[in-house]
Structures are given as C-alpha cells and as structure tokens.
C-alpha positions as MATLAB code, in Angstrom:
seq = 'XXXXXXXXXXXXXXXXXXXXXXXXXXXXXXXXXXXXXXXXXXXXXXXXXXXXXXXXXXXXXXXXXXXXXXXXXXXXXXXXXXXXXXXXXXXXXXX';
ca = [
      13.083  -10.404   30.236;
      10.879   -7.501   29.011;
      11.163   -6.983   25.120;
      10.692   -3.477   23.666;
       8.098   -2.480   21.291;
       8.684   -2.460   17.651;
       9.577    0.436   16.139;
       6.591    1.180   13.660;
       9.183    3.970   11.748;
      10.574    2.958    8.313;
      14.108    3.000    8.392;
      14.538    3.529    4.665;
      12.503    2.217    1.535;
      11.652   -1.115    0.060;
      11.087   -2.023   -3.586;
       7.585   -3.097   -4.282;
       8.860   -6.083   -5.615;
      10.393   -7.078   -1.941;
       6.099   -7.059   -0.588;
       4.996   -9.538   -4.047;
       5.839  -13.103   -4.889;
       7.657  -14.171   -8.067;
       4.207  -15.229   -9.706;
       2.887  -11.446   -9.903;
       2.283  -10.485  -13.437;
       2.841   -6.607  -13.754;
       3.891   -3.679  -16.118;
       8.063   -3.852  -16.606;
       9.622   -1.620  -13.767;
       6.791   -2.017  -11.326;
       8.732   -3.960   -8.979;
      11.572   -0.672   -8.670;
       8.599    1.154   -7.445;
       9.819    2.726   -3.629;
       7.870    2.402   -0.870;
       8.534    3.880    2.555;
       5.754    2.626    4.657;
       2.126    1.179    4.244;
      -1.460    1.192    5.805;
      -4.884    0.083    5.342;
      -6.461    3.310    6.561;
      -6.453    6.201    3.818;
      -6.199    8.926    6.210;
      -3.078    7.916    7.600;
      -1.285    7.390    3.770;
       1.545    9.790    3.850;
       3.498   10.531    0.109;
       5.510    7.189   -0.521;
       3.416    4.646    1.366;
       1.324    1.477    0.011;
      -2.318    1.635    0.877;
      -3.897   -1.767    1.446;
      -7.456   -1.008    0.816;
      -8.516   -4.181    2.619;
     -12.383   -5.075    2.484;
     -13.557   -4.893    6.014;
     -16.596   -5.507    8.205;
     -17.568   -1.678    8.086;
     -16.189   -0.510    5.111;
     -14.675   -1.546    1.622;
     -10.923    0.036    1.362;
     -11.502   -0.064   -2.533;
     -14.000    3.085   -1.505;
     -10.713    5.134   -0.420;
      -8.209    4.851   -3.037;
      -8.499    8.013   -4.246;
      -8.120    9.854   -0.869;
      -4.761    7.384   -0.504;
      -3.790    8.609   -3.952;
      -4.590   12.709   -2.912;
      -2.292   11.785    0.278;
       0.203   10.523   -1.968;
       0.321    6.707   -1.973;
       2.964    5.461   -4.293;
       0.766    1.975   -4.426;
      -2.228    0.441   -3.850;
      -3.336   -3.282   -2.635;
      -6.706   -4.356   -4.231;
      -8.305   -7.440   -4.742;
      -8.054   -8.492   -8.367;
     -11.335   -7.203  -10.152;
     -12.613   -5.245   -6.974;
     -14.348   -2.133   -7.797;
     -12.688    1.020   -7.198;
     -14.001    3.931   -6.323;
     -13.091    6.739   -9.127;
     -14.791    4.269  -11.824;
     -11.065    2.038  -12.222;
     -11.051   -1.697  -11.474;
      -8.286   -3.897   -9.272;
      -5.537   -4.853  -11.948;
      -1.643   -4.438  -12.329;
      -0.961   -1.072  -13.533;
       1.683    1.804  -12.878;
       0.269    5.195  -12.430;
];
C-alpha cells in the first residue's frame, strides 16, 4: 500500500505553548502566542511562523533573526545565551 505525502500546509494555528514543555520559564502570556507554521531557513519565514535559527555546519541561524523578524516571524528558537545578530542575546522574552 502506497502512503501519500504529508501535507506540509498548516491547517490552522497552534499556541506556542503546544511546541514547549511544562519546565519553560517565560514572560506571562507567552504561551497564547499563535503560530501558523515554522522553519529554520529565514527566507522562507512568512508573517505568523516560528523561525528555528538552528546552528548549522555552514551557517549560525542566530545570524538571521532579524531577516525572520522583517518577514514577520511571530517567534524565534535560539539556544539559551547564543548571540544574536542585531546585538540581543537567546533568552525568554515577548516582542
């Protein structure tokens, strides 16, 4: 039996707090935050999305947040402490 391919569309949005485990510490109303898809390369962040910016073997993500957050990312994945480019710093904020 042949499966189909999964269907990479969102079909509606998820709470950030549905993507993080119970021991994240973050800013009251974080986890309410919407988010309608996500990716790990900045060009592809459409308005809504979560951009993983995932350290790689060719490039740091943490150099792309703020092209993710000119596309419109409604969150970003960093590494606790990682340095971001735009002079902020991984941590548990709400912009």
């Amino acid at each position: 039996m042949r499966r189909s391919p999964v269907n990479s569309k969102v079909r509606g949005a998820m709470q950030l707090q549905m993507l993080t485990g119970p021991e994240t510490a973050a800013s009251p109303g974080w986890g309410h935050i919407e988010i309608s898809g996500l990716t790990a390369d900045s060009r592809e962040v459409r308005p809504g999305w979560l951009f993983a910016a995932l350290s790689g073997a060719k490039a740091d993500g943490a150099r792309f947040v703020p092209d993710a957050i000119a596309r419109g990312a409604t969150a970003i994945l960093v590494k606790a402490g990682a340095p971001v480019a735009g002079g902020a710093s991984g941590s548990r904020t709400r912009r």
